[in-house]
Short mmCIF file of C-alpha atoms in Angstrom, two decimals:
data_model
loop_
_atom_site.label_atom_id
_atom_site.label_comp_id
_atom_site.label_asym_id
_atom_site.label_seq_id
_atom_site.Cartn_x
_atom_site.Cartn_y
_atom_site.Cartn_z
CA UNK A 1 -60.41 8.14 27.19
CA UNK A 2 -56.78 7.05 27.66
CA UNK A 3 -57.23 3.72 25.82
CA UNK A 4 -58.92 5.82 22.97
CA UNK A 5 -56.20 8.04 23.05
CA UNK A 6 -53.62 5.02 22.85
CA UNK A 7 -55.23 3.47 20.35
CA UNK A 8 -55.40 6.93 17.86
CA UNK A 9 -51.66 6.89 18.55
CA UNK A 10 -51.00 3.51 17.84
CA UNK A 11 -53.40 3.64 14.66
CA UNK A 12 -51.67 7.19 13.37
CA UNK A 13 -48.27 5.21 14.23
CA UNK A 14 -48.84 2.31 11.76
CA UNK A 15 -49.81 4.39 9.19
CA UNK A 16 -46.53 6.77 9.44
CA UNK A 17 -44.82 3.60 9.03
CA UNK A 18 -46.83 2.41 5.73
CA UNK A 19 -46.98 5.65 4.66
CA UNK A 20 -43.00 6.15 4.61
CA UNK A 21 -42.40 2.20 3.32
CA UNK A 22 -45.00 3.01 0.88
CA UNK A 23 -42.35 5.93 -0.30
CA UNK A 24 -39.18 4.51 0.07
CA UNK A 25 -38.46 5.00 3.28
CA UNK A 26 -37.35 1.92 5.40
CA UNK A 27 -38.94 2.63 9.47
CA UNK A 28 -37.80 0.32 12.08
CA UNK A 29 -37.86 -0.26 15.69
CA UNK A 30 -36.15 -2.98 18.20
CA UNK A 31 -36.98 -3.16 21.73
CA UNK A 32 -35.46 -5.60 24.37
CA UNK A 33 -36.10 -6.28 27.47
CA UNK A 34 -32.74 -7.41 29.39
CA UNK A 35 -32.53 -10.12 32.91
CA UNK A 36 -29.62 -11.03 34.83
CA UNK A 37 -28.87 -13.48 37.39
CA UNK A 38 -25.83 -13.77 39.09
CA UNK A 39 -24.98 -16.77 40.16
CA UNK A 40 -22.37 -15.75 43.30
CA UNK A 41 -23.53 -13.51 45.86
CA UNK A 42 -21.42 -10.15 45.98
CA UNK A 43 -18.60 -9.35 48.69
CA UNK A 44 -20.46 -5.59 48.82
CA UNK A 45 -24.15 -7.10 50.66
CA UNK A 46 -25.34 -3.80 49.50
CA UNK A 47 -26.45 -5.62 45.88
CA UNK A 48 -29.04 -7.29 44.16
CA UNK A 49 -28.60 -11.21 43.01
CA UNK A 50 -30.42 -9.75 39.84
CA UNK A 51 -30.94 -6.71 37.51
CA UNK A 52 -32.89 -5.68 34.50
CA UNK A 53 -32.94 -2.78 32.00
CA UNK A 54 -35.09 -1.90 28.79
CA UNK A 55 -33.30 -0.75 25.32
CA UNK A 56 -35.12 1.47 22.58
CA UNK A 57 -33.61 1.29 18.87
CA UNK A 58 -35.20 2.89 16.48
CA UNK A 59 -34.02 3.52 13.10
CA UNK A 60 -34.56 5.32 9.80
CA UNK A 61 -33.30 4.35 6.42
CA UNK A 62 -34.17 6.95 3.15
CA UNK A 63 -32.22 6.07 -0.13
CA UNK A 64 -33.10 7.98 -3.63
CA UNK A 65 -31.44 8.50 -6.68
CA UNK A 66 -30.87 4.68 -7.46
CA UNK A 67 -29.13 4.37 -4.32
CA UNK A 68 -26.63 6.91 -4.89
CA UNK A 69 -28.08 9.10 -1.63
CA UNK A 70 -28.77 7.51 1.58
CA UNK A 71 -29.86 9.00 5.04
CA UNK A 72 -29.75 6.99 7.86
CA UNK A 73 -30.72 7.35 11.97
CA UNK A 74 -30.13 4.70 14.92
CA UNK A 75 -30.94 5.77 17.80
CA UNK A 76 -30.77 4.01 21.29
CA UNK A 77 -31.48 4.12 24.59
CA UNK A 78 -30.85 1.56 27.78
CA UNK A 79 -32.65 2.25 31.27
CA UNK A 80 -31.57 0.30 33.87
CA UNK A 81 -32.84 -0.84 37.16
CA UNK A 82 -29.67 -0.83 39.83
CA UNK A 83 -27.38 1.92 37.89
CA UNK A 84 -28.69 5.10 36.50
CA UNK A 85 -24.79 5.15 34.87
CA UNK A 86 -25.67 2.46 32.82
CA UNK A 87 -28.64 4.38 32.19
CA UNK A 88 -28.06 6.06 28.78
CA UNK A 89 -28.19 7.45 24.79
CA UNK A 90 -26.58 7.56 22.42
CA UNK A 91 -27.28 8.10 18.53
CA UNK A 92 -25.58 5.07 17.42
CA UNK A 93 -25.91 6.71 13.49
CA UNK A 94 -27.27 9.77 12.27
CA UNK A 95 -25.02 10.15 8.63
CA UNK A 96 -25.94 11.30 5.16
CA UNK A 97 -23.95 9.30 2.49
CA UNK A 98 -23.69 10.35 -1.48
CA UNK A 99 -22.08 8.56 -4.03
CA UNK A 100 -20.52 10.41 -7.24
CA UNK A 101 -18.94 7.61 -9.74
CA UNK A 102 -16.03 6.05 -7.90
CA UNK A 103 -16.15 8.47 -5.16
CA UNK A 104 -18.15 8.18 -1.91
CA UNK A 105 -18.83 10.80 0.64
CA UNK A 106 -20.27 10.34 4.28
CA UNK A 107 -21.01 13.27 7.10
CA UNK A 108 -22.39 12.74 9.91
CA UNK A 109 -22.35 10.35 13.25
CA UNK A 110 -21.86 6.56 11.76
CA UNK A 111 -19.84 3.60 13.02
CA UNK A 112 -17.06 1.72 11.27
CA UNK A 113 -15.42 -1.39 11.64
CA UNK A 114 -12.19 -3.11 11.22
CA UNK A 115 -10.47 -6.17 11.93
CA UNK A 116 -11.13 -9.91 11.30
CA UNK A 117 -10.54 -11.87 14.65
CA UNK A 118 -13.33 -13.17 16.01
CA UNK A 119 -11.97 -12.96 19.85
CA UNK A 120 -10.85 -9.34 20.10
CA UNK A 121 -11.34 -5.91 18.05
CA UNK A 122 -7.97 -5.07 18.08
CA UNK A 123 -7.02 -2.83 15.28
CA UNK A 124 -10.77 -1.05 15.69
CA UNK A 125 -10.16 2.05 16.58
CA UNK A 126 -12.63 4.52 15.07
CA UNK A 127 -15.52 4.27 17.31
CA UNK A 128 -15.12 4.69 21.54
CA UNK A 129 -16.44 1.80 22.90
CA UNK A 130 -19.85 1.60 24.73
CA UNK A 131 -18.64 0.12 27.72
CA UNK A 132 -21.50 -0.43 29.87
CA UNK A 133 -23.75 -2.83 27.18
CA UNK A 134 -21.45 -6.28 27.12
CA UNK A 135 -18.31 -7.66 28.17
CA UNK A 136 -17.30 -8.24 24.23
CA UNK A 137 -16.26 -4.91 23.63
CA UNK A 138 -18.36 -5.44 20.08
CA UNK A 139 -21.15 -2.52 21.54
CA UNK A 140 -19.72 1.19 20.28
CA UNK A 141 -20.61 4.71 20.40
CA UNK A 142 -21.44 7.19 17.39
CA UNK A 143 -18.69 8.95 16.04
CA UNK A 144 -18.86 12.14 14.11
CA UNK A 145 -17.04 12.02 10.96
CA UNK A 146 -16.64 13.18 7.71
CA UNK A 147 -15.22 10.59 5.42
CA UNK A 148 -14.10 10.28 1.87
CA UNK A 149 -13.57 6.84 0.04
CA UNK A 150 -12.31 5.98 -3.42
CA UNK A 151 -12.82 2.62 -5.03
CA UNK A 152 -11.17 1.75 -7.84
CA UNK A 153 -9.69 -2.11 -9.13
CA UNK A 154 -6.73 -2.08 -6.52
CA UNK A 155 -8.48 -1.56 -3.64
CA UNK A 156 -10.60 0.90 -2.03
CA UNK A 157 -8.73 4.24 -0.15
CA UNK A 158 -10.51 5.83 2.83
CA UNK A 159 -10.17 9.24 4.72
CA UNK A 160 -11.40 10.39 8.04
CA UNK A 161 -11.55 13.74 10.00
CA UNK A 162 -12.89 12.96 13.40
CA UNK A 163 -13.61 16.75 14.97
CA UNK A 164 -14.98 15.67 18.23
CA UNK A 165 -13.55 13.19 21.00
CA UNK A 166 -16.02 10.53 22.84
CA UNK A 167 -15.34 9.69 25.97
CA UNK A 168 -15.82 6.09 27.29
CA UNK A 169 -18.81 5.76 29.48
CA UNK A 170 -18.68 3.38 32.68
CA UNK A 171 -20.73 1.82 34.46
CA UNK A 172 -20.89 2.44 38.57
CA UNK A 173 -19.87 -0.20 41.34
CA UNK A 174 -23.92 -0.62 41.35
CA UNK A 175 -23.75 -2.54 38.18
CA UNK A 176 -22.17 -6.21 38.81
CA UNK A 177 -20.19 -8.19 35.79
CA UNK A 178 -19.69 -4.04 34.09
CA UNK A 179 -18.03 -2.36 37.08
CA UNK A 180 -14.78 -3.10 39.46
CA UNK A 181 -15.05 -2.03 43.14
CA UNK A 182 -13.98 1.19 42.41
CA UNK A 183 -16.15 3.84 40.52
CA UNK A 184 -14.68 5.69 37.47
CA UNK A 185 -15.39 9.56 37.70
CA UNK A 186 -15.60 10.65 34.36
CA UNK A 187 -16.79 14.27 34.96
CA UNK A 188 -12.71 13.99 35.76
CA UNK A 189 -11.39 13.17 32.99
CA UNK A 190 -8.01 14.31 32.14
CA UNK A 191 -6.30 14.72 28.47
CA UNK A 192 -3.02 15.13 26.77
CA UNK A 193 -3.89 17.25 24.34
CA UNK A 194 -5.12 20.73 25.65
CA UNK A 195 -8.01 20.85 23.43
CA UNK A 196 -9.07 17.78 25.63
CA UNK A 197 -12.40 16.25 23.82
CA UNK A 198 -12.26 19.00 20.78
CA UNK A 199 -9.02 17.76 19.42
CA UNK A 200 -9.46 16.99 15.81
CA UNK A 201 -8.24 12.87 14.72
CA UNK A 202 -7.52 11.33 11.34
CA UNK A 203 -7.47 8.16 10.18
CA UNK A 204 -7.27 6.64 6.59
CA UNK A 205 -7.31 3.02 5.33
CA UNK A 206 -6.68 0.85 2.42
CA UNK A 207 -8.84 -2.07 2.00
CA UNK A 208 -8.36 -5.05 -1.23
CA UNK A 209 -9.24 -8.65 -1.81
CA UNK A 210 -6.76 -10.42 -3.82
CA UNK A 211 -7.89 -13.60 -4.81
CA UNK A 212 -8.71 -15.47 -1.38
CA UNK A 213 -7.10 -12.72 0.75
CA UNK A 214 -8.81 -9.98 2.17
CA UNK A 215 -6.36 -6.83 3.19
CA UNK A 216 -6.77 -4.24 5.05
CA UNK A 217 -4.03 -1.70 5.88
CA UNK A 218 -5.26 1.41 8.60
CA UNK A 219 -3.12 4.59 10.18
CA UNK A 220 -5.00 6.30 13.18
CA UNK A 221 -3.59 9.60 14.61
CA UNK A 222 -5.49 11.34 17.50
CA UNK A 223 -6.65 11.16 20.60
CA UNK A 224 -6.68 7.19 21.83
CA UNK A 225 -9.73 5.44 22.84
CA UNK A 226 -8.57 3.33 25.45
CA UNK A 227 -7.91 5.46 28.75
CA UNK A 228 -5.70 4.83 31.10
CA UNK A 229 -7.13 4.89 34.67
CA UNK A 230 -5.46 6.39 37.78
CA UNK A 231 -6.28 5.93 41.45
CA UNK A 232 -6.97 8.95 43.06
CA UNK A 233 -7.01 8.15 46.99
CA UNK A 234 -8.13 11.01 48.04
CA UNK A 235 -11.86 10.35 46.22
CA UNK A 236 -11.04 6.85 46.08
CA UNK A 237 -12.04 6.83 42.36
CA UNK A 238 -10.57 6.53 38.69
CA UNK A 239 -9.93 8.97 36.85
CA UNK A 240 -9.18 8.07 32.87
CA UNK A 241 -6.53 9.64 31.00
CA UNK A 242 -6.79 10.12 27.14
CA UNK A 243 -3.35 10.06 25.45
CA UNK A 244 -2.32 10.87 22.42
CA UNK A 245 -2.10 8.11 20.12
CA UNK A 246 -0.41 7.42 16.36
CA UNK A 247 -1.22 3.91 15.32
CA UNK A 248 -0.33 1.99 12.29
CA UNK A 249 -2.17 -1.72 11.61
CA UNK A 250 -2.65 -4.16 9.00
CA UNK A 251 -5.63 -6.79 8.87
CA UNK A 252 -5.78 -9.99 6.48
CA UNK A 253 -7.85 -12.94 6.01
CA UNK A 254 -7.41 -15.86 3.71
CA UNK A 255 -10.38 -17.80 2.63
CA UNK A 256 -10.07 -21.72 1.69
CA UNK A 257 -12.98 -23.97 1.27
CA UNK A 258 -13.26 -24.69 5.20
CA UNK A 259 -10.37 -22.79 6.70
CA UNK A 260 -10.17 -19.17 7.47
CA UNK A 261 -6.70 -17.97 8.70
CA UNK A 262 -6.94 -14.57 10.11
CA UNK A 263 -4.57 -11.84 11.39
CA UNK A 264 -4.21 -8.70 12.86
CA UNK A 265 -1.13 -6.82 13.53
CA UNK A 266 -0.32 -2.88 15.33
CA UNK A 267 2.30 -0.47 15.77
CA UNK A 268 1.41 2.16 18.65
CA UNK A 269 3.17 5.05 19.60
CA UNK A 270 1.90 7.24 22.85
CA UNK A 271 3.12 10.83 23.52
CA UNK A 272 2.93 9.51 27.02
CA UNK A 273 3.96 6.01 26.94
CA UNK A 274 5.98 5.93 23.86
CA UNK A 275 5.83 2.40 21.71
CA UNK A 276 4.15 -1.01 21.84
CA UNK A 277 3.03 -3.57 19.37
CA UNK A 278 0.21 -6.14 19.30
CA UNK A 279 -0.99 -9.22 17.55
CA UNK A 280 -4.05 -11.37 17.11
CA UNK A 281 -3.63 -14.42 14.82
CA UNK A 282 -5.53 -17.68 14.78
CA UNK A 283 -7.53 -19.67 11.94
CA UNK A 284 -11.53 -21.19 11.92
CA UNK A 285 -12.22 -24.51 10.38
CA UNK A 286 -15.75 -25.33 9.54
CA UNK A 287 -17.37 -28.35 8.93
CA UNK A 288 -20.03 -27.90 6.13
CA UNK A 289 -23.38 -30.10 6.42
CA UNK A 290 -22.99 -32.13 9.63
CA UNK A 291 -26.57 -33.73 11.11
CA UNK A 292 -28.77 -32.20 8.03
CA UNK A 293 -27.45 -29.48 7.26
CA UNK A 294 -26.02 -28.02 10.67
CA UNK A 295 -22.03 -26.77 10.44
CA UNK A 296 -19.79 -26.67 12.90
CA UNK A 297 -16.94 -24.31 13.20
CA UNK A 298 -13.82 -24.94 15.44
CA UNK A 299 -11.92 -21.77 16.34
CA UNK A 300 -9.07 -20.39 17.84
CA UNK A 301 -6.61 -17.22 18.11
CA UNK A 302 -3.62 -15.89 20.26
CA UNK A 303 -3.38 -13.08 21.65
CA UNK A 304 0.20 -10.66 22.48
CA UNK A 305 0.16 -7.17 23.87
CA UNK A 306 3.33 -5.60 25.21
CA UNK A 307 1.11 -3.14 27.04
CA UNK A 308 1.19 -6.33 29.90
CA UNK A 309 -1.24 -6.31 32.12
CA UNK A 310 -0.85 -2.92 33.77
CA UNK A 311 -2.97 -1.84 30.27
CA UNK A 312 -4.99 -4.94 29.27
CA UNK A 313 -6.06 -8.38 30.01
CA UNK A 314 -5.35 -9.64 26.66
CA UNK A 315 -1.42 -9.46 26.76
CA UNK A 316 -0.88 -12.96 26.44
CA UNK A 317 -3.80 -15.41 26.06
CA UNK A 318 -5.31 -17.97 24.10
CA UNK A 319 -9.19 -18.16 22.89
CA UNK A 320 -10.61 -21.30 22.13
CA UNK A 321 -14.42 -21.37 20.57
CA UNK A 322 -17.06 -23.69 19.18
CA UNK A 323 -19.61 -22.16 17.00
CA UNK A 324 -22.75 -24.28 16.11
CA UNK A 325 -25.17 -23.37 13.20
CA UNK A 326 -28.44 -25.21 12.46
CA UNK A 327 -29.13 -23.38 9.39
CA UNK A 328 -32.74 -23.31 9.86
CA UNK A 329 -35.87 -20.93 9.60
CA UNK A 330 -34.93 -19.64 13.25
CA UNK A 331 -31.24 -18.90 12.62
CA UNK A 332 -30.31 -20.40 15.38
CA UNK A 333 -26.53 -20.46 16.25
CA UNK A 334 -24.56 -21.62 19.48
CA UNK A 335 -21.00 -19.81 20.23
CA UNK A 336 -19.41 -21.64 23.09
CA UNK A 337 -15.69 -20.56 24.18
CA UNK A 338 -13.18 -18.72 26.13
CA UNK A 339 -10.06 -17.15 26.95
CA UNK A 340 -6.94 -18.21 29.58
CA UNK A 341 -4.17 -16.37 30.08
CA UNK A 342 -1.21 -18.29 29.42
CA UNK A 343 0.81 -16.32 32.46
CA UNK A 344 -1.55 -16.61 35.64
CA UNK A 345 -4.35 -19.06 34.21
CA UNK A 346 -7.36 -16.49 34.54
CA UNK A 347 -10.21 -18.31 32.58
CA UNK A 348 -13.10 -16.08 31.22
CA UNK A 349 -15.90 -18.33 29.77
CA UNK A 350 -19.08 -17.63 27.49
CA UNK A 351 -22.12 -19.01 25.92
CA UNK A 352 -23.91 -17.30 23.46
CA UNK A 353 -27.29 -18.93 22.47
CA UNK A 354 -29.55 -16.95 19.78
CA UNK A 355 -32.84 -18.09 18.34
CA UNK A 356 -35.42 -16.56 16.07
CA UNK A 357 -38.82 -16.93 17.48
CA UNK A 358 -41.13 -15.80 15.37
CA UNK A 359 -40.60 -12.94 12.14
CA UNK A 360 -40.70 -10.60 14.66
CA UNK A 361 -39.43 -11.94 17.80
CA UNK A 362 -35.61 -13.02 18.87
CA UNK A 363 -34.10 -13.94 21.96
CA UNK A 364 -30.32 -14.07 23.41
CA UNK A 365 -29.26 -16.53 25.88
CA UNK A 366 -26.03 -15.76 27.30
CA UNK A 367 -23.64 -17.70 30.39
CA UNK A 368 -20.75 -16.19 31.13
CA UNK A 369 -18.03 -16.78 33.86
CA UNK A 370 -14.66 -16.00 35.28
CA UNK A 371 -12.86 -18.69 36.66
CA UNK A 372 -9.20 -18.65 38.69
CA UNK A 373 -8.72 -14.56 38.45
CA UNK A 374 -5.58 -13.59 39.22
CA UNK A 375 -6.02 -10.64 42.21
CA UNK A 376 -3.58 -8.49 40.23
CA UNK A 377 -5.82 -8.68 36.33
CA UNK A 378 -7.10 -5.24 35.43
CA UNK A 379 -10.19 -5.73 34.58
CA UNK A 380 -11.44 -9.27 35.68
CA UNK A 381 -10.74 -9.44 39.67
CA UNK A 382 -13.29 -6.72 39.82
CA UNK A 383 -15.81 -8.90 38.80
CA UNK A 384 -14.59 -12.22 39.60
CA UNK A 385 -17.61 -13.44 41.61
CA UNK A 386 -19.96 -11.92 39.08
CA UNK A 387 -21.05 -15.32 37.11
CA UNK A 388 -24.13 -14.52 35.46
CA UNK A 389 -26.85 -15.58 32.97
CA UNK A 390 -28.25 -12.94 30.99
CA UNK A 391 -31.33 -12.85 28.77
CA UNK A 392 -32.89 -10.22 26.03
CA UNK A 393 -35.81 -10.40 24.41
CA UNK A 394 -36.03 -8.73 21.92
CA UNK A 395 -39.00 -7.78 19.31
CA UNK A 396 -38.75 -6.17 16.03
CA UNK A 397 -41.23 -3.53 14.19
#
């Protein structure tokens, strides 16, 4: 009776889906099944050598009126094996987006990117990050928004109200290569502004390509994503701190035959803190057609915070990378490279390795270490013996 009843399901299932493609409607769903080994055993003999989780992404895409009105849903879901904090959901995009002549309007929970460096996200500053699914700070939560854009032949202008606050979630000292030693109590979490999570953000941005170059000037006031943690001894936890935050940036790439050159640039001011600036700038040189077709890009970017490293772990390093595309039916690509801080030599080093299997089949190879921490690095001698090879598998409906 149960594989009956399994197999109505799955039947009924398939035809939802070719019912709604048949309509218009685009239905999708990823699953992935995540492994990690660490290759060091941990100073706490408390944890596992290994770990595993599941993710769940599925997603909706509706679009009528030649395009003009589009609804779209992401949803997603990890469960984990060793941390229930890592454990989690989120709806990564749940937005309904109309477009009247040069005018665009979106409402909803979406995601929004700027920035060109390929090493660090710094001017990105819409979304919180979702700091419990990779070390590369690319993973980030929904925001709700509404936002306004104009395009027109000088550029495209964009306006955001941001009405609701998202915390940063953290994994739990359970969790190797995510966590520190100490756990982060977020149920603590304190705020500048009295409205706490409610305070209401803006943020606008002017985007152009002129020629080769590719501009992007962005203001952000509001509530700041990054907390600041403080050591409470008494609980012997974290607690973050959300400051207030005006930010102004500017983001440009130019684009030559093989070279990119890319930039980005902030001004910060805290009502806590007060100012600080910040720069990413580096270049990626490609060469085209190498061993039948393959390419091979060299890159590399500095990066400067006068936070120092009281506030990040990029205040003054250097990323060097190799990225390696076959340009074949599998899309397969290798990113090799890493950063070293040019102060106390902390190395942090990573292998990406991704590979179509099949239409509907993918998998992720990833290696990454951390290599002469310095005791005092924020982030990094928390996880310092936390080497690791990670693999998802990951299948697409």
């Amino acid at each position: 009776m149960t594989t009956l009843k399994t197999s109505l399901l799955t039947t009924l299932l398939l035809m939802s889906i070719s019912i709604a493609k048949a309509n218009d409607h685009d239905i999708g769903l990823e699953l992935s099944v995540e492994t990690m080994f660490f290759l060091n055993d941990s100073e706490n003999t408390d944890l596992s050598n290994s770990s595993s989780s599941l993710t769940i992404q599925p997603n909706y895409r509706h679009s009528w009126d030649f395009g003009n009105k589009v609804l779209d849903v992401r949803l997603f879901h990890r469960e984990d094996a060793n941390d229930g904090h890592r454990s989690h959901s989120d709806i990564r995009e749940l937005s309904w987006t109309q477009s009247i002549g040069d005018i665009e309007y979106k409402i909803g929970i979406s995601k929004e990117f700027w920035g060109v460096a390929e090493s660090h996200s710094l001017v990105d500053v819409i979304n919180q990050i979702d700091y419990v699914e990779d070390l590369d700070y690319q993973s980030r939560l929904g925001q709700p928004m509404i936002k306004v854009s104009y395009f027109s032949d000088i550029g495209s202008f964009s306006a955001w109200v941001l009405p609701y606050f998202r915390e940063r979630n953290f994994a739990s000292n359970k969790s190797r290569a995510f966590s520190g030693k100490i756990n982060v109590e977020e149920e603590s979490s304190q705020f500048y502004s009295k409205k706490e999570e409610k305070h209401v953000d803006y943020a606008l941005r002017y985007a152009h390509t002129l020629g080769d170059i590719d501009l992007g000037i962005g203001y952000f006031q509001g509530t700041g994503r990054n907390p600041i943690l403080n050591y409470e001894p008494q609980s012997n936890t974290l607690i973050p701190f959300y400051d207030q935050l005006r930010q102004a940036s500017v983001d440009v790439q130019w684009t030559g035959d093989s070279l990119l050159l890319k930039a980005e640039a902030l001004y910060r001011d805290e009502a806590t803190f007060g100012s600080s600036n910040a720069a990413i700038t580096g270049f990626e040189y490609t060469f085209f057609d190498l061993f039948n077709g393959h390419d091979l890009g060299l890159i590399s970017e500095y990066l400067y915070d006068s936070l120092g490293k009281t506030r990040t772990s990029f205040d003054n390093d250097l990323f060097s990378g190799i990225r390696y595309t076959f340009n074949d039916i599998e899309a397969t690509e290798i990113l090799v490279g890493g950063f070293v801080d040019l102060e106390d030599g902390t190395q942090v080093f990573r292998m990406e390795v991704q590979q179509r299997i099949t239409s509907n089949w993918k998998y992720d190879f990833i290696v990454q270490t951390f290599n002469h921490v310095d005791d005092n690095d924020l982030f990094f001698a928390g996880v310092q013996n936390d080497d690791y090879v990670r693999m998802n598998l990951r299948y697409y409906f």
